[in-house]
Amino acid sequence: MRQHHRARLTVLDVSVPSIATAPQQTRVRRRRRPSLAGYLFLLPWLAGFFGLTIGPALASLYLSFTNYDLIGAPQFVGLANYVRIMTADSKVADSVHVTLLYVAMSVPLKLGFALAIAMILNKGIMGLPIYRALFYLPSLLGASVAIATLWRRVFAGDGLLNHVLLQFGVVGPSWVSDPNTALYTLVALSVWQFGSPMIIFLAGLRQLPKDLYEAASLDGATPRQQFWRITLPILTPVIFFNMVVQTIDAFKAFTPAFIISGGSGGPINSTLFYTLYLYQEAFGYLRMGYASALAWLLVLAIVAVTAIAFVTERLWVHYDD
Amino acid sequence: MIDRAPRRPVYRSLGFHVVLCGASLIMLYPLLWMFASSVKPNAEIFESASLWPAHWNFTAYPRGWNGLQVSFGRFFWNSMVISVLSVCGNVLSCSLAAYAVSRLKFPGRNTCFALMLGTLMIPYQVTLVPQYILFLNLDWVNTWLPLVVPKFMAVDAFFIFLLTQFFRGLPRELDEAAVMDGCSPWRIYWNIILPLSVPALATAAIFTFIFTWDDFFGPLIYLSDIENFTVQLGLRGFLDSAGQSDWGAMFAMAVLTLLPVLALFLFFQRLLIEGIATTGIKR
C-alpha cells in the first residue's frame, strides 16, 4: 500500500496545463469528438477516483463518528471516538510518542548520511556507478519482509551484532526485546536505507554552478566556507524536498515494526507505531469507527507537518529566480 | 547525465575510497551474512558472524521450500501473477489518464489534473476501512481481486504524473499530423504515443512490479487462506512458525524472495536510478 503516499519532485514543478484556446467556427464538429474521447480515456481513473478514493474517504469520515464492528449497522456516537483518542486511550499516547521519536531520529540521520556520502561521491572519484549501486541496494530491498526478518536476527540477543561486538569484548543487550533499545533497531533500519535520498542529493550536487566555486577559491574561501556558504544554500530546495518526503514516509512506516515486534508493537509498546495501532484497532478488534477516527487524525497530523514545512520554507530554502 | 564529473586519479582520492569501501562493507554486511547463513548449518548461524560458511550446507533451501503446509512455489506463483497483473493494470490505466490530460482537450481537464495532484496527498489509511468494507461486500476478501483491480483504475496518481511529464515532452506535430491523416485519438495513443514512451513506461512498470512484489500490508489484510499467500506473507508465516527454530530455512526463503527485485535492478539499473533522480520516487 506504500504506493499511495509518495510525494514527488514532479509535484513541485508540475504546472497545471492551460486550456488551449479553443479552435473557432468550422471546427466545431471536430472538437466534439476529442472532448468525448478525453472522458473515455479518463474513465478508469474517474471510476477509481470516485469509487476507491473520494467515496471511501468520505465514508471513513462518517464512520469516524460511529461505532462499527462490520456486523450490524454503524451506530452514530458523535465525537466520542475523538474524545477517547484525545483523553482516555493511553496506547494512543504511547504510539504518538513512539512515532514522533522515530520520525525525529530517523529523518535527520538518514538525510545526514545521504548528503555526506553524496558529497564524497561527487568528488569525481572512480567507480562512482558501482558505489552508487552498492549504497542504493539497501533502499531497494529494505521495504521487504525478508529484510525485516533479517533485522530481527541481526539485533537479537544472540544475533549478528552481538557476535561482532563480542569480538571487541562488548556484551550487547538483546536489542529487539529490550524496550529501551527496540525502537533504535527500527531507526537503524530506516537510516540504513539512505540510498534513495542520496541519489537525489547526487543529482542536485551535479547542478551546482562550477564558476561559483572557482570565484570563491580565487577569493580565498576555504573548502569549509564553500560548503556552508555555497553548497548548502544552493542545495536547500533538494534538502527540503527530501525532508518532506522522508518525514511523511516515516509517519506511515508499518511493515518493519509489524515484523520485528511480531505485530504486537512490543516490548511494552516500545515499537507501537501509530499505523500499527490503527491496524490493530481495525483488523484485530474490528473497531472500524475508532480506526477511521485514528486515520483522520493521522491525516491532520501529516497535513499540519507539511504545512509547517512549507511555511518555514522561506526562512531557509533558497530558490534562485 | 548522472555520470559526468571530472575524474581525479585514484591515488589522490585514496582516502575517499577507504571511507566508501568501509561504509559499503558495513552496510552490505547484513545482506551478505544473510546469504552466507542460508548455506550454513543452523548451529553455525548462531555461533559466528563470518561471511564464509565453515561447512557448506544447501539443505536449507529444500527445507524452506517445503517448510509450511503449502510449498513456497505456490507463494511465488501467487506473487508473480499479482505483480504482473498489477504492472499491466497500472501502466495501462495510468497511461490512458496521462494521455488524456497531456494531449487531449476537453472541458474540466484542469480540474481533473488538480484532483490527481490532490490524491497524492491522501494517505491510504483514510480509505483503508471503507475500501475493506466495500471489498468485503463484493465478496472479494481472500481473493487477489482487491490487490489487482484497483491497479486498473489508476489509483496510483504518481505514475500518471510520471507519464504526463513524459508525454508532454513529445512533439505535438505528431498528433496534428496523425489527426490530418484521420487517426482517432485511440490510434494516436496506441500507435504513436505509447511506442515513443517506452523508457517512461518501463520505469513505471519496474517500480510498480517492485512495489507490488514487496507489498505486505495489502496481502496482510486481504488474504487469509494460505493457498492465496504472497511470498511476503509466506515469509511472515514462516517467521511465526518454523522460523523460530530453523533460521537457515528462513534465510534461504528470504534470499529467494529478494532475487526478482535484485534481477530487475541488475538489468534496469539506469532506469531505476534516473527514475529516482528525476522524479524523486521513493525507494
PDB file of C-alpha atoms in Angstrom, chain B residues 25 49 95 105 109 116 132 205 208 212 276:
ATOM      1  CA  LEU B  25      31.085  -3.094   3.607  1.00  0.00           C
ATOM      2  CA  ALA B  49      29.376 -13.593  12.262  1.00  0.00           C
ATOM      3  CA  SER B  95      -1.033   5.970 -19.410  1.00  0.00           C
ATOM      4  CA  LYS B 105      -8.635  18.957 -24.969  1.00  0.00           C
ATOM      5  CA  ARG B 109      -9.250  18.836 -17.869  1.00  0.00           C
ATOM      6  CA  MET B 116      -4.933  13.888  -9.422  1.00  0.00           C
ATOM      7  CA  TYR B 132     -12.125  -3.087   3.066  1.00  0.00           C
ATOM      8  CA  ALA B 205       6.407  -0.903 -14.915  1.00  0.00           C
ATOM      9  CA  THR B 208       5.092  -0.984  -9.953  1.00  0.00           C
ATOM     10  CA  THR B 212       3.684  -4.847  -5.596  1.00  0.00           C
ATOM     11  CA  ILE B 276      14.672   8.378  -8.631  1.00  0.00           C
TER      12      ILE B 276
END
